[in-house]
């Protein structure tokens, strides 16, 4: 297969400096990973990305999170690797309680880490279907996104000092999935998502990020696929793949080679395996897919089946193996309420309600879920079709405040984080299932952390 390679000659880059840095680290990358890399020669340059970046890699542990986790009663997991979130422009240089990007990378080198994980999360009009993580850039600020946010990040990541680190990026969670489900004419539409669909700035921003970061040969870009309870329905599943392929991975400087894979369940709570049923299980003569309110015609009831299905679809669409990750930071659902076996009910609804491990009220619930636990610890190649379980959402960091809290971080108040809220069409008008007394999204939420530790599955 002839893969197009990112360098100054075959592709025009916004800035010469970036292209030069990229070319230098091609060489450095080869020296380090040459033995295990599936290096592919094209006419002029050799690429050196490995197939699964997690394989054999020591992953950076963020000391800022680690300190809070160990002080908060989580010493058993405090040395696990979590993603660093660049959740606003100021995060690049560091904010209170969080070192900046360069300081993280330097600490990674000090740790002797091979792999560094970062979330790129600052699109214009961010988080269009919710309010808790709205972000700092207005809907039309695509130029600022590119020059004030992505370019400086690309510059730092492209420093030859970091060329031997594999850098895994999760690019702009929730954005593309929102353009499928939360737009007109659907009942789930929001005004902000309609605006973002109309102006195209999510696709442009993601395209720019993929291109600028993908120009660095040690960067592995992963695009967010929401989770099974979001895009698992037929109306959403293939249209999302079309959105990715037709409007994003060739947009605004990106090319398909800039995408290494996709990530599921980021900051969400879907279980890896519903152990006691799948969508096609027949109870009382009917498949639960059509007969249970919980499944409600979804093809998927859990994250592994969903991620694998997208892995196969995208591998076909890209014409090469596509890597899949799952965020398992908070999908454990252990503790006393975890069902130990399938229900004996012959009523499909009762059967699913009594058998399901996912303890939420509705799969559309996403904020600080009551009863959740830490999930599988980060692992490389945990099972066929999945390259790694990762902790993208650092456990203990809030999803959003349960009441309005004034702030200068671009965080709004979303009633999905209020335990008294009775819901909206996006969660089937159910109760939010959120814990009370939560701080702003991203801030430390000790009561939640304690519950996550207690309900960990596998137990700690
Ligand atoms: C917040 C970010 C935070 C991230 C990780 C998001 O919901 O908006 O500020 O960094 O979660 O906790």
Coordinates of N, CA and C in Angstrom, one line a residue, residues 195-371:
X195 N -26.3 25.7 14.5 CA -25.3 26.8 14.1 C -24.0 26.1 13.6
X196 N -23.5 25.1 14.4 CA -22.3 24.5 14.0 C -22.4 23.7 12.8
X197 N -23.5 23.1 12.6 CA -23.7 22.3 11.4 C -23.7 23.3 10.2
X198 N -24.4 24.4 10.3 CA -24.5 25.4 9.2 C -23.1 26.0 8.9
X199 N -22.3 26.3 9.9 CA -21.0 27.0 9.6 C -19.9 26.1 9.3
X200 N -20.0 24.8 9.6 CA -19.0 23.8 9.2 C -17.7 23.9 10.0
X201 N -17.7 24.7 11.1 CA -16.5 24.9 11.8 C -16.0 23.7 12.7
X202 N -16.9 22.7 13.0 CA -16.4 21.5 13.6 C -15.6 20.7 12.6
X203 N -16.1 20.5 11.4 CA -15.3 19.7 10.5 C -14.0 20.4 10.1
X204 N -14.1 21.8 9.9 CA -12.9 22.5 9.6 C -11.9 22.5 10.7
X205 N -12.4 22.6 11.9 CA -11.4 22.6 13.1 C -10.8 21.2 13.3
X206 N -11.6 20.2 13.2 CA -11.1 18.8 13.4 C -10.1 18.6 12.2
X207 N -10.5 19.0 11.0 CA -9.6 18.8 9.9 C -8.2 19.5 10.1
X208 N -8.3 20.7 10.6 CA -7.1 21.4 10.8 C -6.2 20.8 11.9
X209 N -6.8 20.3 12.9 CA -6.1 19.7 14.0 C -5.5 18.4 13.5
X210 N -6.2 17.6 12.8 CA -5.7 16.3 12.3 C -4.5 16.6 11.4
X211 N -4.6 17.6 10.5 CA -3.5 17.9 9.6 C -2.3 18.4 10.3
X212 N -2.5 19.4 11.1 CA -1.3 20.0 11.8 C -0.6 19.0 12.7
X213 N -1.4 18.2 13.4 CA -0.8 17.3 14.4 C -0.3 16.0 13.6
X214 N -1.1 15.6 12.6 CA -0.7 14.5 11.9 C 0.6 14.7 11.0
X215 N 1.0 15.9 10.9 CA 2.2 16.2 10.2 C 3.4 15.7 11.0
X216 N 3.2 15.5 12.2 CA 4.3 15.0 13.1 C 4.3 13.5 13.1
X217 N 5.4 12.9 12.7 CA 5.3 11.4 12.5 C 5.2 10.6 13.8
X218 N 5.4 11.2 14.9 CA 5.2 10.5 16.2 C 3.9 10.7 16.8
X219 N 3.0 11.5 16.1 CA 1.6 11.7 16.6 C 0.7 10.7 16.1
X220 N -0.2 10.2 16.9 CA -1.3 9.2 16.6 C -2.6 9.9 16.9
X221 N -3.3 10.3 15.8 CA -4.6 11.0 16.0 C -5.7 10.0 16.1
X222 N -6.6 10.2 17.1 CA -7.8 9.4 17.3 C -9.0 10.3 17.3
X223 N -10.0 10.0 16.5 CA -11.2 10.8 16.4 C -12.3 10.1 17.4
X224 N -13.1 10.9 18.0 CA -14.1 10.5 18.9 C -15.3 9.9 18.2
X225 N -15.8 8.7 18.6 CA -17.0 8.2 18.0 C -18.2 8.1 19.0
X226 N -18.2 9.0 20.0 CA -19.2 9.0 21.0 C -19.2 7.7 21.7
X227 N -20.4 7.1 21.8 CA -20.5 5.8 22.5 C -21.7 5.0 22.0
X228 N -21.9 3.8 22.4 CA -22.9 2.9 21.8 C -24.3 3.5 22.0
X229 N -24.5 4.2 23.1 CA -25.8 4.8 23.4 C -26.0 6.2 22.7
X230 N -25.1 6.5 21.7 CA -25.2 7.7 21.0 C -25.4 7.4 19.5
X231 N -24.4 6.7 18.9 CA -24.4 6.5 17.5 C -24.8 5.0 17.1
X232 N -25.1 4.2 18.1 CA -25.3 2.8 17.8 C -26.6 2.5 17.0
X233 N -27.5 3.4 16.8 CA -28.7 3.2 16.0 C -28.3 3.3 14.5
X234 N -29.1 2.6 13.7 CA -28.8 2.6 12.2 C -28.9 4.0 11.6
X235 N -29.8 4.8 12.2 CA -29.9 6.2 11.6 C -28.6 7.0 11.8
X236 N -27.8 6.6 12.7 CA -26.6 7.4 13.1 C -25.3 6.8 12.7
X237 N -25.3 5.4 12.6 CA -24.0 4.7 12.6 C -23.2 5.0 11.3
X238 N -23.9 4.7 10.1 CA -23.2 5.0 8.8 C -23.1 6.4 8.5
X239 N -24.2 7.2 8.8 CA -24.1 8.7 8.5 C -22.9 9.3 9.2
X240 N -22.5 8.8 10.4 CA -21.4 9.4 11.1 C -20.1 9.0 10.3
X241 N -20.0 7.8 9.8 CA -18.8 7.4 9.1 C -18.7 8.3 7.8
X242 N -19.9 8.6 7.2 CA -19.9 9.4 6.0 C -19.4 10.8 6.3
X243 N -19.8 11.3 7.5 CA -19.4 12.7 7.9 C -17.9 12.7 8.1
X244 N -17.4 11.7 8.7 CA -15.9 11.6 8.9 C -15.2 11.5 7.6
X245 N -15.6 10.6 6.7 CA -14.9 10.4 5.5 C -15.0 11.5 4.5
X246 N -16.3 12.0 4.4 CA -16.6 13.0 3.3 C -16.3 14.4 3.6
X247 N -16.5 14.7 4.9 CA -16.4 16.2 5.3 C -15.3 16.5 6.2
X248 N -14.6 15.5 6.7 CA -13.6 15.8 7.8 C -12.2 15.5 7.5
X249 N -11.9 14.2 7.1 CA -10.5 13.8 7.0 C -9.8 14.3 5.7
X250 N -10.6 15.0 4.9 CA -9.9 15.7 3.8 C -10.1 17.2 3.8
X251 N -10.6 17.7 5.0 CA -11.0 19.1 5.1 C -9.8 19.9 5.7
X252 N -9.6 21.1 5.2 CA -8.8 22.1 5.8 C -7.4 21.6 6.2
X253 N -6.7 20.9 5.3 CA -5.3 20.5 5.6 C -5.2 19.0 6.0
X254 N -6.3 18.3 6.3 CA -6.2 16.9 6.7 C -6.2 16.0 5.5
X255 N -5.6 14.8 5.8 CA -5.7 13.8 4.8 C -5.9 12.5 5.6
X256 N -6.5 11.5 5.0 CA -6.9 10.2 5.7 C -5.7 9.7 6.5
X257 N -4.5 9.8 6.0 CA -3.3 9.3 6.7 C -3.1 10.0 8.0
X258 N -3.7 11.1 8.3 CA -3.6 11.8 9.5 C -4.4 11.1 10.7
X259 N -5.2 10.1 10.3 CA -6.0 9.4 11.3 C -5.4 8.1 11.6
X260 N -5.1 7.8 12.9 CA -4.7 6.5 13.3 C -5.8 5.6 13.7
X261 N -6.8 6.3 14.3 CA -7.9 5.4 14.8 C -9.0 6.3 15.4
X262 N -9.8 5.6 16.2 CA -11.0 6.2 16.8 C -11.1 5.7 18.3
X263 N -11.8 6.5 19.1 CA -12.0 6.2 20.5 C -13.4 6.3 20.9
X264 N -13.8 5.4 21.7 CA -15.2 5.3 22.1 C -15.3 5.6 23.6
X265 N -16.5 6.0 24.0 CA -16.9 6.1 25.5 C -16.1 7.2 26.2
X266 N -15.6 8.2 25.5 CA -14.8 9.2 26.2 C -15.6 9.9 27.3
X267 N -15.2 9.9 28.5 CA -15.8 10.6 29.6 C -17.3 10.1 29.8
X268 N -17.5 8.8 29.3 CA -18.9 8.3 29.4 C -18.9 7.1 30.3
X269 N -20.0 6.4 30.4 CA -20.2 5.4 31.4 C -20.7 4.0 30.9
X270 N -20.6 3.9 29.6 CA -21.1 2.6 29.0 C -20.2 1.4 29.3
X271 N -20.8 0.3 29.6 CA -20.0 -0.9 30.0 C -19.3 -1.5 28.8
X272 N -18.2 -2.2 29.1 CA -17.5 -2.9 28.0 C -18.3 -4.0 27.5
X273 N -18.9 -4.9 28.4 CA -19.7 -6.0 28.0 C -20.9 -6.1 28.9
X274 N -22.1 -6.0 28.3 CA -23.3 -6.5 29.0 C -23.2 -8.0 29.0
X275 N -22.9 -8.5 30.2 CA -22.5 -9.9 30.2 C -23.7 -10.9 30.0
X276 N -24.9 -10.4 30.3 CA -26.0 -11.3 30.3 C -27.0 -11.2 29.1
X277 N -26.7 -10.3 28.2 CA -27.5 -10.3 27.0 C -26.9 -9.4 25.9
X278 N -27.3 -9.6 24.7 CA -27.0 -8.6 23.6 C -28.3 -8.2 23.0
X279 N -28.2 -7.3 22.0 CA -29.4 -6.8 21.4 C -30.3 -7.8 20.8
X280 N -29.7 -9.0 20.4 CA -30.5 -10.0 19.7 C -31.0 -11.1 20.7
X281 N -30.8 -11.0 21.9 CA -31.2 -12.0 22.9 C -32.8 -12.0 22.9
X282 N -33.3 -13.2 22.8 CA -34.8 -13.3 22.7 C -35.4 -13.7 24.1
X283 N -36.3 -12.9 24.5 CA -36.9 -13.1 25.8 C -38.4 -13.0 25.6
X284 N -39.1 -14.0 26.1 CA -40.6 -14.1 25.9 C -40.9 -14.0 24.4
X285 N -40.1 -14.6 23.6 CA -40.4 -14.7 22.1 C -40.0 -13.5 21.3
X286 N -39.4 -12.4 22.0 CA -39.1 -11.2 21.2 C -37.6 -10.8 21.5
X287 N -36.9 -10.3 20.5 CA -35.6 -9.8 20.8 C -35.6 -8.6 21.7
X288 N -34.7 -8.5 22.6 CA -34.8 -7.3 23.5 C -34.5 -6.0 22.7
X289 N -33.9 -6.1 21.6 CA -33.7 -4.9 20.8 C -35.0 -4.2 20.5
X290 N -36.0 -4.9 20.2 CA -37.3 -4.2 19.9 C -38.2 -4.2 21.1
X291 N -38.0 -5.1 22.0 CA -39.0 -5.2 23.1 C -38.6 -4.6 24.4
X292 N -37.4 -4.1 24.5 CA -37.0 -3.4 25.8 C -36.8 -1.9 25.6
X293 N -37.3 -1.2 26.5 CA -37.2 0.3 26.5 C -35.7 0.7 26.6
X294 N -34.9 -0.1 27.3 CA -33.5 0.3 27.5 C -32.8 0.2 26.2
X295 N -33.0 -0.9 25.5 CA -32.2 -1.1 24.2 C -32.8 -0.3 23.1
X296 N -34.2 -0.3 23.0 CA -34.9 0.7 22.1 C -34.4 0.7 20.7
X297 N -34.2 -0.5 20.1 CA -33.8 -0.6 18.7 C -32.3 -0.4 18.4
X298 N -31.6 -0.1 19.5 CA -30.1 0.1 19.2 C -29.5 -1.3 18.8
X299 N -28.5 -1.3 17.9 CA -27.9 -2.5 17.5 C -26.9 -3.0 18.6
X300 N -26.5 -2.1 19.5 CA -25.4 -2.4 20.4 C -25.9 -2.1 21.8
X301 N -25.4 -3.0 22.7 CA -25.8 -2.7 24.1 C -24.5 -2.5 25.0
X302 N -23.3 -2.5 24.3 CA -22.1 -2.2 25.1 C -21.0 -1.7 24.2
X303 N -19.9 -1.3 24.8 CA -18.9 -0.6 24.1 C -17.9 -1.5 23.3
X304 N -17.6 -2.7 23.7 CA -16.7 -3.5 22.9 C -17.3 -3.9 21.6
X305 N -18.6 -4.3 21.6 CA -19.2 -4.7 20.4 C -19.3 -3.4 19.4
X306 N -19.6 -2.3 20.0 CA -19.8 -1.1 19.2 C -18.4 -0.6 18.6
X307 N -17.4 -0.6 19.5 CA -16.1 -0.1 19.0 C -15.6 -1.1 17.9
X308 N -15.8 -2.4 18.1 CA -15.3 -3.3 17.1 C -16.0 -3.1 15.8
X309 N -17.3 -2.9 15.8 CA -18.1 -2.7 14.6 C -17.6 -1.4 13.9
X310 N -17.3 -0.4 14.6 CA -16.7 0.8 13.9 C -15.3 0.5 13.4
X311 N -14.6 -0.3 14.2 CA -13.2 -0.6 13.7 C -13.3 -1.3 12.4
X312 N -14.3 -2.2 12.2 CA -14.4 -2.9 10.9 C -14.8 -2.0 9.8
X313 N -15.8 -1.1 10.1 CA -16.4 -0.2 9.1 C -15.3 0.8 8.7
X314 N -14.6 1.3 9.6 CA -13.6 2.3 9.3 C -12.3 1.7 8.6
X315 N -12.0 0.5 9.0 CA -10.9 -0.2 8.3 C -11.3 -0.4 6.8
X316 N -12.5 -0.7 6.5 CA -13.0 -0.8 5.1 C -12.9 0.6 4.4
X317 N -13.4 1.6 5.1 CA -13.5 2.9 4.5 C -12.1 3.5 4.2
X318 N -11.2 3.3 5.2 CA -9.8 3.8 5.0 C -8.9 2.9 4.2
X319 N -9.3 1.6 4.0 CA -8.5 0.7 3.3 C -7.3 0.3 4.0
X320 N -7.3 0.3 5.3 CA -6.2 -0.2 6.1 C -6.7 -0.5 7.5
X321 N -5.9 -1.1 8.3 CA -6.3 -1.4 9.7 C -6.5 -0.1 10.5
X322 N -7.6 0.1 11.1 CA -7.8 1.3 11.9 C -7.9 0.8 13.4
X323 N -7.2 1.6 14.2 CA -7.0 1.3 15.6 C -8.1 1.8 16.5
X324 N -8.6 1.0 17.5 CA -9.7 1.4 18.3 C -9.3 1.5 19.8
X325 N -9.7 2.5 20.5 CA -9.5 2.7 21.9 C -10.8 2.8 22.6
X326 N -10.9 2.4 23.9 CA -12.1 2.6 24.7 C -11.7 3.3 26.0
X327 N -12.4 4.3 26.4 CA -12.2 5.0 27.7 C -12.9 4.1 28.8
X328 N -12.1 3.6 29.7 CA -12.7 2.7 30.7 C -12.6 3.3 32.1
X329 N -12.4 4.7 32.1 CA -12.1 5.3 33.4 C -13.3 5.2 34.4
X330 N -14.5 5.2 33.9 CA -15.6 5.2 34.9 C -16.8 4.3 34.5
X331 N -16.5 3.2 33.8 CA -17.5 2.3 33.4 C -17.5 1.0 34.1
X332 N -17.1 1.0 35.3 CA -16.9 -0.3 36.1 C -18.3 -0.9 36.6
X333 N -19.1 0.0 37.2 CA -20.4 -0.4 37.7 C -20.3 -1.7 38.6
X334 N -19.3 -1.6 39.5 CA -19.3 -2.7 40.5 C -20.2 -2.4 41.7
X335 N -19.8 -2.9 42.9 CA -20.6 -2.6 44.1 C -21.8 -3.5 44.2
X336 N -22.6 -3.3 45.2 CA -23.6 -4.2 45.6 C -24.7 -4.4 44.6
X337 N -24.9 -3.3 43.8 CA -26.1 -3.3 42.8 C -25.8 -4.0 41.5
X338 N -24.5 -4.5 41.3 CA -24.2 -5.2 40.1 C -24.8 -6.5 40.0
X339 N -25.6 -6.8 38.9 CA -26.3 -8.1 38.8 C -25.2 -9.2 38.7
X340 N -25.5 -10.3 39.4 CA -24.5 -11.4 39.3 C -24.8 -12.4 38.2
X341 N -26.0 -12.3 37.6 CA -26.4 -13.2 36.6 C -27.6 -12.7 35.8
X342 N -28.0 -13.4 34.8 CA -29.2 -12.9 34.1 C -30.5 -13.1 34.9
X343 N -31.4 -12.2 34.7 CA -32.7 -12.3 35.3 C -33.5 -13.5 34.8
X344 N -34.4 -14.1 35.6 CA -35.2 -15.2 35.1 C -36.5 -14.8 34.5
X345 N -36.7 -13.4 34.4 CA -38.0 -12.9 33.9 C -38.2 -13.3 32.5
X346 N -39.4 -13.5 32.1 CA -39.8 -13.8 30.7 C -40.4 -12.5 30.0
X347 N -40.4 -11.5 30.8 CA -40.8 -10.2 30.2 C -39.5 -9.5 29.8
X348 N -39.4 -9.1 28.5 CA -38.2 -8.6 28.0 C -37.7 -7.3 28.7
X349 N -38.7 -6.4 29.0 CA -38.3 -5.2 29.8 C -37.8 -5.5 31.1
X350 N -38.5 -6.3 31.9 CA -38.0 -6.7 33.2 C -36.7 -7.4 33.1
X351 N -36.6 -8.3 32.2 CA -35.3 -9.1 32.0 C -34.1 -8.1 31.8
X352 N -34.3 -7.1 31.0 CA -33.1 -6.2 30.7 C -32.9 -5.4 32.0
X353 N -34.0 -4.9 32.6 CA -33.8 -4.0 33.8 C -33.1 -4.8 34.9
X354 N -33.4 -6.1 35.0 CA -32.7 -6.9 36.1 C -31.4 -7.4 35.7
X355 N -31.1 -7.4 34.4 CA -29.8 -8.1 34.0 C -28.7 -7.1 33.7
X356 N -29.1 -5.9 33.4 CA -28.0 -4.9 32.9 C -27.1 -4.5 33.9
X357 N -25.8 -4.4 33.5 CA -24.7 -4.0 34.4 C -24.6 -2.4 34.4
X358 N -24.8 -1.8 33.3 CA -24.9 -0.4 33.2 C -26.0 0.1 34.1
X359 N -25.7 0.8 35.1 CA -26.7 1.2 36.2 C -27.3 2.5 35.9
X360 N -27.2 3.1 34.8 CA -27.8 4.4 34.5 C -29.3 4.3 34.4
X361 N -30.0 5.5 34.5 CA -31.4 5.5 34.2 C -31.7 5.5 32.7
X362 N -30.8 6.1 32.0 CA -30.9 6.1 30.5 C -29.5 6.2 29.9
X363 N -29.3 5.7 28.7 CA -27.9 5.8 28.2 C -27.5 7.2 27.7
X364 N -28.5 8.0 27.6 CA -28.2 9.4 27.3 C -27.7 10.2 28.5
X365 N -27.7 9.7 29.7 CA -27.2 10.4 30.9 C -25.7 10.4 30.9
X366 N -25.1 11.5 31.1 CA -23.6 11.6 31.0 C -22.9 12.4 32.1
X367 N -23.7 13.0 33.0 CA -23.1 13.8 34.0 C -22.9 13.2 35.3
X368 N -21.7 13.0 35.8 CA -21.4 12.6 37.2 C -22.4 11.5 37.7
X369 N -22.4 10.4 37.0 CA -23.5 9.4 37.2 C -23.4 8.7 38.6
X370 N -24.4 8.7 39.3 CA -24.5 8.1 40.6 C -24.4 6.6 40.4
X371 N -23.6 6.0 41.3 CA -23.5 4.5 41.3 C -22.3 4.0 40.4

